[in-house]
PDB file of C-alpha atoms (C1' of nucleotides) in Angstrom:
ATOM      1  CA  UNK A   1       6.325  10.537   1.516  1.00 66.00           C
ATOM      2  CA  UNK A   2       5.053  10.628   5.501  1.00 88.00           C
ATOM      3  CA  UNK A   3       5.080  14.456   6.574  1.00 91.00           C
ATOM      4  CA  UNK A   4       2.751  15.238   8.785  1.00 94.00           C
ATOM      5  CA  UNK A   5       0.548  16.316   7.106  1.00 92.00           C
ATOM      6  CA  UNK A   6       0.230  13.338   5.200  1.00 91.00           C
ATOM      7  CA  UNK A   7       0.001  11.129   8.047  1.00 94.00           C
ATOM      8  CA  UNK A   8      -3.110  13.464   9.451  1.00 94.00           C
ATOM      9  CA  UNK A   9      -4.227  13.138   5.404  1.00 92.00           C
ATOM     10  CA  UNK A  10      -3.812   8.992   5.636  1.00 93.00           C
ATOM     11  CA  UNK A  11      -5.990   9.484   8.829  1.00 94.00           C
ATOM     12  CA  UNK A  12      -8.775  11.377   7.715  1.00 93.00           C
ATOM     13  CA  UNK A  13      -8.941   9.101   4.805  1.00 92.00           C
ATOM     14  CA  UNK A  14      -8.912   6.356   6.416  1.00 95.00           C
ATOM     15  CA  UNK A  15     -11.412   7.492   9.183  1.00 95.00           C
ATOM     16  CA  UNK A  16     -15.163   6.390   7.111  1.00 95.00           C
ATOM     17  CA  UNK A  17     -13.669   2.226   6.394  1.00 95.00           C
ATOM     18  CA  UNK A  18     -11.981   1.685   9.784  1.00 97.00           C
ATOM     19  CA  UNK A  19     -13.347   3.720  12.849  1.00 97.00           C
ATOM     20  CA  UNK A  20     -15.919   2.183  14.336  1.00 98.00           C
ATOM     21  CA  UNK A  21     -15.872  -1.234  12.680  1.00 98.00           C
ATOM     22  CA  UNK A  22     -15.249  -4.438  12.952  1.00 98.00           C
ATOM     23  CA  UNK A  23     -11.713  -6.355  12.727  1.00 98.00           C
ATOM     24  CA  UNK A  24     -12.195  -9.670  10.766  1.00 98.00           C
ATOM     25  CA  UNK A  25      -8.560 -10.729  10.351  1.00 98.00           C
ATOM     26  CA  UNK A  26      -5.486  -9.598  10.117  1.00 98.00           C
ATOM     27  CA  UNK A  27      -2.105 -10.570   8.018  1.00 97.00           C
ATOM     28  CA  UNK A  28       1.626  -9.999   8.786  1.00 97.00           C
ATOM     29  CA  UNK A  29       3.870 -10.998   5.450  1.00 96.00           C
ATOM     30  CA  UNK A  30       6.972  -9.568   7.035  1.00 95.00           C
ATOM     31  CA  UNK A  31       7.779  -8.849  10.169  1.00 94.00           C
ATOM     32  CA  UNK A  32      11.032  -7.351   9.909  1.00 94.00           C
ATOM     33  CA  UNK A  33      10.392  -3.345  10.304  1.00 94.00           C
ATOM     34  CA  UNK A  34      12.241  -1.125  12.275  1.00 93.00           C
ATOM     35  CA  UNK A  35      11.092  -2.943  15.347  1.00 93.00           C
ATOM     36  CA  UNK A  36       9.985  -6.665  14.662  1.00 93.00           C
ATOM     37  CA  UNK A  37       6.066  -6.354  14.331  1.00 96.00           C
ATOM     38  CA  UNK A  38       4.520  -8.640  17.529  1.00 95.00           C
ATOM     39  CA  UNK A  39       4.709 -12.094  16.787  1.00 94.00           C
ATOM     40  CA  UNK A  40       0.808 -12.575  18.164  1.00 95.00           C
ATOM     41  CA  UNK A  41      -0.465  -9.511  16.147  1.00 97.00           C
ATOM     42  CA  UNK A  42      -3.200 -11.465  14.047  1.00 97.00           C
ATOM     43  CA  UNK A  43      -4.752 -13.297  17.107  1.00 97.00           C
ATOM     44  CA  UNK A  44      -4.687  -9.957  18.761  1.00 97.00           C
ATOM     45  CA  UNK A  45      -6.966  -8.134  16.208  1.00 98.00           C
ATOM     46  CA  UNK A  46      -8.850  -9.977  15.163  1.00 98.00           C
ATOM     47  CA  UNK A  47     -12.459  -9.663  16.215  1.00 98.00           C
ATOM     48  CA  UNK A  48     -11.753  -6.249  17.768  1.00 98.00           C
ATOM     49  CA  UNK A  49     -13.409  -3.105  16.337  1.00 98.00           C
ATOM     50  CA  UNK A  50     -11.653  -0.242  16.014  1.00 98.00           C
ATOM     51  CA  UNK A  51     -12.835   2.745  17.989  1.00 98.00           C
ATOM     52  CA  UNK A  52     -11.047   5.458  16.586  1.00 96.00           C
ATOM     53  CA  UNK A  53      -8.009   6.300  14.718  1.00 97.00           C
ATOM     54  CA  UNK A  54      -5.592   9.172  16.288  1.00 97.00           C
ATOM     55  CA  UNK A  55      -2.685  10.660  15.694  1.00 97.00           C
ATOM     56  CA  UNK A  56       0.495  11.409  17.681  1.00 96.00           C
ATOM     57  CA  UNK A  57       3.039  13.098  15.489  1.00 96.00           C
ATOM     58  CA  UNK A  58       3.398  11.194  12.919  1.00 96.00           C
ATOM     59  CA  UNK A  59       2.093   7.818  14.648  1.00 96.00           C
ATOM     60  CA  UNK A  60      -1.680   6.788  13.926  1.00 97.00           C
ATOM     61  CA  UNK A  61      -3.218   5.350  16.829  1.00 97.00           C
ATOM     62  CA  UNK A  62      -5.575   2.325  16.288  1.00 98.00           C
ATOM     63  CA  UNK A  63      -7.580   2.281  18.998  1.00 98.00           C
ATOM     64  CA  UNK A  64      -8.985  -1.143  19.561  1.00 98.00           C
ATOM     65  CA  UNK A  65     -10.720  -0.824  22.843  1.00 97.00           C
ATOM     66  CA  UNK A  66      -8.274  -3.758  25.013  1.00 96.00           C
ATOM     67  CA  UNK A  67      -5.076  -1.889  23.296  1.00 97.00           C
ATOM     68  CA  UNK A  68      -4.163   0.146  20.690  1.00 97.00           C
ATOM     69  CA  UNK A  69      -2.516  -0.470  17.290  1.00 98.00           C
ATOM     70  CA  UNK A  70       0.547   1.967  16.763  1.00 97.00           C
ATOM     71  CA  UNK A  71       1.563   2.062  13.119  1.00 97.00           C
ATOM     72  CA  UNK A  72       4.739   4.970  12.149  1.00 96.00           C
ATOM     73  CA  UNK A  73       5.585   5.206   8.076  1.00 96.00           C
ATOM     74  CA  UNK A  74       8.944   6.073   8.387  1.00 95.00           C
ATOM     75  CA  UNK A  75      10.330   7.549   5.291  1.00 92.00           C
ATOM     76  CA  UNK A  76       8.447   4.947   2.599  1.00 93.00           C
ATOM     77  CA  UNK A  77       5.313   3.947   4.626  1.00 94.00           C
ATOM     78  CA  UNK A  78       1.777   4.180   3.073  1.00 93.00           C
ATOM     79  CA  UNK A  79      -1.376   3.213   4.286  1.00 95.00           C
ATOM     80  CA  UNK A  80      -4.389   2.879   2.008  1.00 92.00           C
ATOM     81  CA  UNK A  81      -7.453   0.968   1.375  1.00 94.00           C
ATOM     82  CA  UNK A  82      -7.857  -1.896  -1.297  1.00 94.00           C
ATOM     83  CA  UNK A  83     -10.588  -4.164  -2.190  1.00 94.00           C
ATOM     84  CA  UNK A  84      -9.960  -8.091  -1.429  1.00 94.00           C
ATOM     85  CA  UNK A  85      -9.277  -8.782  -5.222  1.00 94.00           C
ATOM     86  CA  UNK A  86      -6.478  -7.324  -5.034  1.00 94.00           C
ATOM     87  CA  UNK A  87      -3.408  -8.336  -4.594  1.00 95.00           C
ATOM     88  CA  UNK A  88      -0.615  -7.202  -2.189  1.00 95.00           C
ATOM     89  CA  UNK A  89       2.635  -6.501  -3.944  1.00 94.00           C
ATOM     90  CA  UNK A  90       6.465  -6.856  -2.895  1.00 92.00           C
ATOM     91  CA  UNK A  91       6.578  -4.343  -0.071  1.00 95.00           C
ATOM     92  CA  UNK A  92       3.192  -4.912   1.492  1.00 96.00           C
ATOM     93  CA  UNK A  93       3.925  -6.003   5.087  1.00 97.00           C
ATOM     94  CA  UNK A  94       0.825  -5.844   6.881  1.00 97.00           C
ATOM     95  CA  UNK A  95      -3.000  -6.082   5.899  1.00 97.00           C
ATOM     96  CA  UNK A  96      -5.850  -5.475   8.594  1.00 98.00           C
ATOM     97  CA  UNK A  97      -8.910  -6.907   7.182  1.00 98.00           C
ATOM     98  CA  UNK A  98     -11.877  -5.575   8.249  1.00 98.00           C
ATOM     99  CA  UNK A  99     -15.639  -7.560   8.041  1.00 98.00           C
ATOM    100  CA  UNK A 100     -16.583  -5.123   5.316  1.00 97.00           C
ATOM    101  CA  UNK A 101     -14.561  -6.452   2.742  1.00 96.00           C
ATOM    102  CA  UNK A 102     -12.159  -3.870   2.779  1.00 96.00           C
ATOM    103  CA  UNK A 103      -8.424  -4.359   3.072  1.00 96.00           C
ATOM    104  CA  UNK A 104      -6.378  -1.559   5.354  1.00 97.00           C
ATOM    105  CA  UNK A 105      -2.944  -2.194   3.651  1.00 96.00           C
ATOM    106  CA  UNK A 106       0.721  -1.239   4.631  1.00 96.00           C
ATOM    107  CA  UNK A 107       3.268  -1.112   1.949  1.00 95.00           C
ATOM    108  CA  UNK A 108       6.863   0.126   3.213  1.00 95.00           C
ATOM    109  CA  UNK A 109       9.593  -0.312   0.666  1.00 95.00           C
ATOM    110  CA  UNK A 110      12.559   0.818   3.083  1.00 94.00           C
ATOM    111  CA  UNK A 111      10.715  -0.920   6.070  1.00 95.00           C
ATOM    112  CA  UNK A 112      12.020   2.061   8.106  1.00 95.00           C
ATOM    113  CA  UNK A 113       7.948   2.297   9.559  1.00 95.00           C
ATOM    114  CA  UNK A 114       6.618   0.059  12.245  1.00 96.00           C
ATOM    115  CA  UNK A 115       3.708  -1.294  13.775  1.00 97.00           C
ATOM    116  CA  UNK A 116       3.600  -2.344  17.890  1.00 96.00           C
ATOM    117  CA  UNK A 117       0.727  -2.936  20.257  1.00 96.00           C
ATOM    118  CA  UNK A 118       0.527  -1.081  23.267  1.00 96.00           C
ATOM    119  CA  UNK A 119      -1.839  -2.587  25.932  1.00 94.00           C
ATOM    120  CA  UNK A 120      -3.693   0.000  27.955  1.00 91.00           C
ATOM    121  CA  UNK A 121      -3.044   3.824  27.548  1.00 93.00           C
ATOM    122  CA  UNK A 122      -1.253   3.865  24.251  1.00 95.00           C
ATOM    123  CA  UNK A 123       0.349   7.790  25.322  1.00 95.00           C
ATOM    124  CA  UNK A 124       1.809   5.775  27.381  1.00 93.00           C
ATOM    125  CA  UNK A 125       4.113   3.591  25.169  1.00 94.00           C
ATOM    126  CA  UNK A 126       8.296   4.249  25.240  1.00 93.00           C
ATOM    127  CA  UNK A 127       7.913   5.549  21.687  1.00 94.00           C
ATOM    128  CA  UNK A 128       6.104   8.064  22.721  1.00 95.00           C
ATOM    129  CA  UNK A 129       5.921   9.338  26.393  1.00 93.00           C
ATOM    130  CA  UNK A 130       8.275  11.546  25.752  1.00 92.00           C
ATOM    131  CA  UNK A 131       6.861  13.470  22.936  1.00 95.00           C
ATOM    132  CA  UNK A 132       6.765  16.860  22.482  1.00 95.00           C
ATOM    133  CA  UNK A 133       3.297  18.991  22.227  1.00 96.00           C
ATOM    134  CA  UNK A 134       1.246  18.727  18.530  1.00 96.00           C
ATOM    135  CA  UNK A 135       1.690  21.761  16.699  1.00 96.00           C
ATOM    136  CA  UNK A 136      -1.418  22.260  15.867  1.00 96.00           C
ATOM    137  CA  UNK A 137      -2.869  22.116  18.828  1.00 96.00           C
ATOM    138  CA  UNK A 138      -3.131  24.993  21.656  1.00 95.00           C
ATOM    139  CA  UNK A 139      -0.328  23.922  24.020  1.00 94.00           C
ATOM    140  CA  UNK A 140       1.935  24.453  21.105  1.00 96.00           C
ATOM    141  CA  UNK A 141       3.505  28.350  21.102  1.00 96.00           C
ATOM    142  CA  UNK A 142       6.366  30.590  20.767  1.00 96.00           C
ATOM    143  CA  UNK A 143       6.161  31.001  24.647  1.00 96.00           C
ATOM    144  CA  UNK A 144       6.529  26.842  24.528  1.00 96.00           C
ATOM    145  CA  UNK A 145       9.488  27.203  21.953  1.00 96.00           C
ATOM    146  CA  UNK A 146      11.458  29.907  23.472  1.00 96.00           C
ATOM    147  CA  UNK A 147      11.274  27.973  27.233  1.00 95.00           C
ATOM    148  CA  UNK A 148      12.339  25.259  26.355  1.00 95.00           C
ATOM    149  CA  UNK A 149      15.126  26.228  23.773  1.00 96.00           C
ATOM    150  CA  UNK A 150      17.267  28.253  26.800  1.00 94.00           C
ATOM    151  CA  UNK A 151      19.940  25.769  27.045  1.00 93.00           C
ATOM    152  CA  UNK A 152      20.133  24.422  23.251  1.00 95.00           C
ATOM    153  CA  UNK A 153      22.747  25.310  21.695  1.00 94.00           C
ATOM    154  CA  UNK A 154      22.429  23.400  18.100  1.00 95.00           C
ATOM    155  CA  UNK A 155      21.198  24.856  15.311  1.00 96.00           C
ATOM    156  CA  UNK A 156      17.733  25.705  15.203  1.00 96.00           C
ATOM    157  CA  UNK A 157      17.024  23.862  12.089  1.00 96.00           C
ATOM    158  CA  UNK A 158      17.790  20.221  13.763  1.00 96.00           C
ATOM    159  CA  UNK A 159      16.298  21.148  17.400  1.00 96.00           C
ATOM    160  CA  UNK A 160      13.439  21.815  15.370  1.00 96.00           C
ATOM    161  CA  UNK A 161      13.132  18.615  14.406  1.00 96.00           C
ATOM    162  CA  UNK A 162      13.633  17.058  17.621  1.00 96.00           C
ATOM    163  CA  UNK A 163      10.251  15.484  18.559  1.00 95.00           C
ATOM    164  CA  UNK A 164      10.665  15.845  22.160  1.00 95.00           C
ATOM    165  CA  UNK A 165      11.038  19.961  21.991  1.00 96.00           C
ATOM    166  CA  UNK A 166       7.797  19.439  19.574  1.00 96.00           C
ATOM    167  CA  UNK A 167       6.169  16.339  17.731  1.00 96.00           C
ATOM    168  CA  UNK A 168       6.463  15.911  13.864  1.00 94.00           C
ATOM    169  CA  UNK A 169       8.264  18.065  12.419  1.00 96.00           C
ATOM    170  CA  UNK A 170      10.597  16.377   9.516  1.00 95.00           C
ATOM    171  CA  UNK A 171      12.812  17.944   7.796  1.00 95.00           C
ATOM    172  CA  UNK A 172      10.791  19.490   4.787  1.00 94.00           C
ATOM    173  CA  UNK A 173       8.697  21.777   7.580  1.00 95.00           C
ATOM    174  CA  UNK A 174      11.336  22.559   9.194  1.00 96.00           C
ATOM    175  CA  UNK A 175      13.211  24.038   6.106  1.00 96.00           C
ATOM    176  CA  UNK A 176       9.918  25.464   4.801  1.00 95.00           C
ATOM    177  CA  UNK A 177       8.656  27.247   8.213  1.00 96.00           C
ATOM    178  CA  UNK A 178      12.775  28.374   8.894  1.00 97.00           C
ATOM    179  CA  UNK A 179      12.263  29.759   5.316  1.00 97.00           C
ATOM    180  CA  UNK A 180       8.834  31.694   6.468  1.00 97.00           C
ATOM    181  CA  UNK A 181       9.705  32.811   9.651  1.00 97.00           C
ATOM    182  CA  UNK A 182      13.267  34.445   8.476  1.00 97.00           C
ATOM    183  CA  UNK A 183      15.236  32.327  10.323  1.00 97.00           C
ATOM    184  CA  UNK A 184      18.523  31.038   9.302  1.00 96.00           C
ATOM    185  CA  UNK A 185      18.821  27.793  10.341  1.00 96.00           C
ATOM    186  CA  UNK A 186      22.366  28.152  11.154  1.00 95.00           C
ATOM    187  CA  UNK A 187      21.384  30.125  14.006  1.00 96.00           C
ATOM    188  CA  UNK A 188      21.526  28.586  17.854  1.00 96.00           C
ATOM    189  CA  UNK A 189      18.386  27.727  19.186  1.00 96.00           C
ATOM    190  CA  UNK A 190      19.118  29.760  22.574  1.00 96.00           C
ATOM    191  CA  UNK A 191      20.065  32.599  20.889  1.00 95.00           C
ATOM    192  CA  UNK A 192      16.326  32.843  18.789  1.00 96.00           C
ATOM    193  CA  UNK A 193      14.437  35.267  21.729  1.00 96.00           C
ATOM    194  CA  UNK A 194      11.020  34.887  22.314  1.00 96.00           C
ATOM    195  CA  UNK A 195       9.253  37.620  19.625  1.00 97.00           C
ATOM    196  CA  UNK A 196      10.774  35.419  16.485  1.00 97.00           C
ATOM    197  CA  UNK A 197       9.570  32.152  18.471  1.00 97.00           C
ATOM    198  CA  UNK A 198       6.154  33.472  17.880  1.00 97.00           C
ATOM    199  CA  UNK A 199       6.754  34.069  14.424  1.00 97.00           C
ATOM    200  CA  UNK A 200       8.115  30.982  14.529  1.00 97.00           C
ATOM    201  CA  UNK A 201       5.496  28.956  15.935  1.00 97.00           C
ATOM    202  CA  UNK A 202       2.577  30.680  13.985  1.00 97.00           C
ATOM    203  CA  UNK A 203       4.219  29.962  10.714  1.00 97.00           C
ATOM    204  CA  UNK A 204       4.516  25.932  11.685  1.00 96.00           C
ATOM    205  CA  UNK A 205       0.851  25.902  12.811  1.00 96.00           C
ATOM    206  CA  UNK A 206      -0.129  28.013   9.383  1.00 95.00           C
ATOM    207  CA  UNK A 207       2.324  25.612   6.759  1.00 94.00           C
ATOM    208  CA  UNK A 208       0.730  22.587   8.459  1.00 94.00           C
ATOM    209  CA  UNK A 209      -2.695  23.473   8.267  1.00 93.00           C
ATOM    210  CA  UNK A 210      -2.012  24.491   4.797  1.00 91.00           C
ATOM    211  CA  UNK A 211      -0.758  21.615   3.517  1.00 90.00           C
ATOM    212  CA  UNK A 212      -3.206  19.229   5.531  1.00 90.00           C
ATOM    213  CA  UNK A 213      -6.199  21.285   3.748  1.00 88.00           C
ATOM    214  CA  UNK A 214      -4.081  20.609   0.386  1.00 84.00           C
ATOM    215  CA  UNK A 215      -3.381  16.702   1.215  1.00 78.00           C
ATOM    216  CA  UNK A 216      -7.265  16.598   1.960  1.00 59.00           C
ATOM    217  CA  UNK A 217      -7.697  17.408  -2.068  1.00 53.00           C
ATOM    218  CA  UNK A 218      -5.633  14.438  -3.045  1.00 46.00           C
ATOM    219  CA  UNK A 219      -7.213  12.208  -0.433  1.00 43.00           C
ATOM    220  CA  UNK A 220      -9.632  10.036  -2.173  1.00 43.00           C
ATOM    221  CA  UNK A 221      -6.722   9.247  -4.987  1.00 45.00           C
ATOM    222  CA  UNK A 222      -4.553   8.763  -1.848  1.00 51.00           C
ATOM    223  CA  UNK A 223      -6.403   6.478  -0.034  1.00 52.00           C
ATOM    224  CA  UNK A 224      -9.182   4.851  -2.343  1.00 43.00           C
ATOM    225  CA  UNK A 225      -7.565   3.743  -4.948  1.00 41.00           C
ATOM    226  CA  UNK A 226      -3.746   3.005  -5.891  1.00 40.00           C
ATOM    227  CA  UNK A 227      -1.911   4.776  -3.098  1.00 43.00           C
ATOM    228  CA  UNK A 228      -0.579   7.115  -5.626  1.00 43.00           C
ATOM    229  CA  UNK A 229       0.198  10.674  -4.590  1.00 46.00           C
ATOM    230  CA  UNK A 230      -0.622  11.398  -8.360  1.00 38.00           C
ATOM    231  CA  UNK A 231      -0.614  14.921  -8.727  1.00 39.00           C
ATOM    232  CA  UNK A 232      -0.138  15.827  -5.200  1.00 45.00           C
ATOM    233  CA  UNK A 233       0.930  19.145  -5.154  1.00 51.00           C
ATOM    234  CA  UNK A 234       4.461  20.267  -3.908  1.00 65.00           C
ATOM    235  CA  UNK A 235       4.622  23.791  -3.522  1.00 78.00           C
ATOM    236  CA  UNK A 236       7.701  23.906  -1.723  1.00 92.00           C
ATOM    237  CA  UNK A 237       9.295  27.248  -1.283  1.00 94.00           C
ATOM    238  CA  UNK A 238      13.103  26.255  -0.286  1.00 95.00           C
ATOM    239  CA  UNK A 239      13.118  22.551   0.215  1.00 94.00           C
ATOM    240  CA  UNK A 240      15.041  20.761  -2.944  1.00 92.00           C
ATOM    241  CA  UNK A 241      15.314  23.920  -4.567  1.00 94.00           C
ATOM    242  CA  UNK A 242      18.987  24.657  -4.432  1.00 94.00           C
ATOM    243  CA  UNK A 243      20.238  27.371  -6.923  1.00 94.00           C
ATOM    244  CA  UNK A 244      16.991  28.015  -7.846  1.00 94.00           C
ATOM    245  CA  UNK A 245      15.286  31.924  -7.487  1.00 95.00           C
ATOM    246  CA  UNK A 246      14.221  32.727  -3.702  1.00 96.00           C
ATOM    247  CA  UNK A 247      10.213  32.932  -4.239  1.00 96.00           C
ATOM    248  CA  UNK A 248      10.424  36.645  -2.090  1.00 97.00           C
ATOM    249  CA  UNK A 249      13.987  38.266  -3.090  1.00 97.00           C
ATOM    250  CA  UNK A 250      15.057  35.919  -6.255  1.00 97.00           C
ATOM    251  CA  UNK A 251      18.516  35.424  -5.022  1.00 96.00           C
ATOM    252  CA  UNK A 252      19.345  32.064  -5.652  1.00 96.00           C
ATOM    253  CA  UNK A 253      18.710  29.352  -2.710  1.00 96.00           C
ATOM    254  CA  UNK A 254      21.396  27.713  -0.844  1.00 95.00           C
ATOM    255  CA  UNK A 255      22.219  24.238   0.071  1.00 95.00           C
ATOM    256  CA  UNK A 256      24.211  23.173   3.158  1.00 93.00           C
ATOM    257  CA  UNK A 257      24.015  19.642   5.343  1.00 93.00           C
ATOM    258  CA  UNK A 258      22.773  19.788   9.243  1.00 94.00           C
ATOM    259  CA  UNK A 259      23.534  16.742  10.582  1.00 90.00           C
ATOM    260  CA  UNK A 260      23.222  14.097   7.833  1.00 90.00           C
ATOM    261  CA  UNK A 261      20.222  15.921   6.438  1.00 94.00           C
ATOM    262  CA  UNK A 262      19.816  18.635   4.051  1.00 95.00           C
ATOM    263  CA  UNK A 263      18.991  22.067   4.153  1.00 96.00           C
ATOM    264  CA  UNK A 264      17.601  24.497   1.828  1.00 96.00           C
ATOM    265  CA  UNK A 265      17.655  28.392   2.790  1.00 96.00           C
ATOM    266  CA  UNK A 266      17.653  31.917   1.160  1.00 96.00           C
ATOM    267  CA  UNK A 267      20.578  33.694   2.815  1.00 96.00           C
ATOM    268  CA  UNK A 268      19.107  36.750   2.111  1.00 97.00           C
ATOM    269  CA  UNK A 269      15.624  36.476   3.730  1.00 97.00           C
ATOM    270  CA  UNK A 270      16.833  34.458   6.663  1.00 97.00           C
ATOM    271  CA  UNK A 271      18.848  35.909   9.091  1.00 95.00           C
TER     272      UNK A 271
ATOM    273  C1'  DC B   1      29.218   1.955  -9.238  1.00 87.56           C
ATOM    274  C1'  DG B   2      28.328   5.649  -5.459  1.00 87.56           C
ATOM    275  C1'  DC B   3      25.312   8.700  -3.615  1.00 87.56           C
ATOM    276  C1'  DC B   4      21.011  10.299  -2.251  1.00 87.56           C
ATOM    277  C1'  DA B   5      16.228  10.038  -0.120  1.00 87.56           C
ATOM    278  C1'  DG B   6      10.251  12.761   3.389  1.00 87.56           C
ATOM    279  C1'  DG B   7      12.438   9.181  10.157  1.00 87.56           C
ATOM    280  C1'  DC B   8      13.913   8.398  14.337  1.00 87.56           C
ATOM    281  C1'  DC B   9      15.908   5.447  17.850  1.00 87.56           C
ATOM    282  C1'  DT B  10      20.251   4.176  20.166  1.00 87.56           C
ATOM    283  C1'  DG B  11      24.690   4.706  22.053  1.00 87.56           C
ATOM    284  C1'  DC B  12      28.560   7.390  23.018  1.00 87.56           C
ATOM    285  C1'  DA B  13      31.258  11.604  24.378  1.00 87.56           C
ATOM    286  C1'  DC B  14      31.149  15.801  26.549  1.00 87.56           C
ATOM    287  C1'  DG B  15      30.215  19.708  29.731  1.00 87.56           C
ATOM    288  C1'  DC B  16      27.812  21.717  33.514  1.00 87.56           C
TER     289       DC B  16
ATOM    290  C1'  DT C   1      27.548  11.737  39.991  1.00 87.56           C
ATOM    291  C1'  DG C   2      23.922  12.417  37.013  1.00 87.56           C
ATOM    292  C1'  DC C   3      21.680  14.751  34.019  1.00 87.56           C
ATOM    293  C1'  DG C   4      20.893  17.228  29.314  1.00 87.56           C
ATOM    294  C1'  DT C   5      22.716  17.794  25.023  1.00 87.56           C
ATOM    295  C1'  DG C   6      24.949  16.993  20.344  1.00 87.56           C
ATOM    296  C1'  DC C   7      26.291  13.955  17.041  1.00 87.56           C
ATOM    297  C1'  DA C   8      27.188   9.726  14.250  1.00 87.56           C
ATOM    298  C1'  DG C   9      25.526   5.291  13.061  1.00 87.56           C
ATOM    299  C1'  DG C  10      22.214   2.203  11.698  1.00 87.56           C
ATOM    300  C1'  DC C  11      18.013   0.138  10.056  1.00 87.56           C
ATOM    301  C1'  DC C  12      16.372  -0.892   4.475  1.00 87.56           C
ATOM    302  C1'  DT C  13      15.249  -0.435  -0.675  1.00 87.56           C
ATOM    303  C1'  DG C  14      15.053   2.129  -4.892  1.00 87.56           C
ATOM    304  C1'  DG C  15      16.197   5.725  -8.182  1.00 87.56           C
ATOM    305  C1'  DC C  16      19.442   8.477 -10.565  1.00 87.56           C
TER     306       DC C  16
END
DNA sequence: CGCCAGGCCTGCACGC
DNA sequence: TGCGTGCAGGCCTGGC
């Protein structure tokens, strides 16, 4: 499930129970995620509060004052918020309980997420140094896209989803904002001049703040209560719609496989 | 059964 | 030589 924009949704929703309060204990059931979570984790938390919860592409940021909790979904990750009655299921790794009674819970079928604890400035972690700028915020433009796509010759549709060039993009944006900007994502990333990059870059900040403001509608389902997308909308214009009618020219959508991932394009509208 | 799935790090080969 | 870059593999489980 983890876009982006449902990581900054899990955030938000997460915000009013955690930020700013108090830590009373934590649980590990399994620490076997894509990096083994810290054996001391428990002892670590508890008692802290949590100052705020950020975001760094798709990483939330627990900010605990003497370190920072780093927690990344992966491809089956979900975060949500459970009363103490109830209880966790095959799947749910990690609990962090805090002194209100309510239960922050991580379930991750594919245990493809993780959770470390970075001491100190948390930007400063391996994971995530190197990280490209947030597309949604200012440093983020064409200008940033086109400078530092001079030498790339892959296709635009995977460089795109390199978080180093620029963080969390996955590969649903980067077929939908391909899809909105005209832009076949076939086409080499050094040979995409600066004018489209703008397009480009304007479409990826407008899709994400779309579908954050759409994720927001869903969020008290989301977050309060099961951890059910229930009827989370997918308007999707290309991505998993093979064959079917292009939304703008109604030629029928293509499939092809970047990498080991797959793309969905209109080769009509992008060029 | 085989294949597919929303992520992303690592290691290797290659070219400048 | 030392990089930046491109690409395949791998971590797991579940659904079709």
């Amino acid at each position: 499930m983890p876009e982006l924009p449902e990581v900054e949704t899990t955030r938000r929703g997460l915000l009013p129970h955690v930020e700013g309060k108090l830590i009373k204990a934590a649980v590990v059931r399994s620490r076997a995620l894509r990096l083994p979570v810290p054996r001391n984790l428990a002892r670590t938390l508890a008692g802290s509060t949590v100052r705020n919860i950020g975001r760094r592409g798709k990483y939330l940021l627990f900010d605990c004052g003497h370190g920072t909790l780093i927690i990344h979904l992966g491809m089956s990750g979900r975060l949500w918020l459970v009363n103490a009655t109830v209880q966790p299921q095959r799947h749910d790794h990690f609990d962090l309980v805090m002194a209100s009674g309510k239960i922050m819970r991580l379930r991750d079928p594919r245990r493809f997420g993780l959770i470390v604890w970075q001491r100190g400035d948390a930007l400063a972690h391996p994971l995530l140094r190197d990280i490209g700028p947030e597309p949604l915020e200012a440093d983020f433009d064409g200008a940033w896209l086109y400078r530092n796509t001079r030498k790339r010759s892959g296709a635009i549709k995977n460089v795109l989803m390199d978080s180093h060039l620029v963080a969390g993009i996955g590969n649903i944006y980067a077929n939908e904002t391909l899809f909105s900007a005209g832009i076949h994502p076939g086409t080499q990333a050094q040979r995409i001049g600066l004018a489209r990059y703008q397009v480009l870059a304007d479409e990826i900040r407008a899709t994400l703040t779309r579908a954050i403001a759409a994720g927001g509608s869903s969020l008290r389902d989301y977050v309060g209560s099961d951890g059910q997308a229930g009827n989370f909308q997918k308007n999707f214009k290309v991505y998993d719609r093979a064959g079917a009618a292009c939304f703008r020219c109604a030629a029928p959508l293509r499939m092809l496989r970047q990498g080991q991932r797959s793309t969905f394009y209109c080769a009509r509208c992008q060029k």
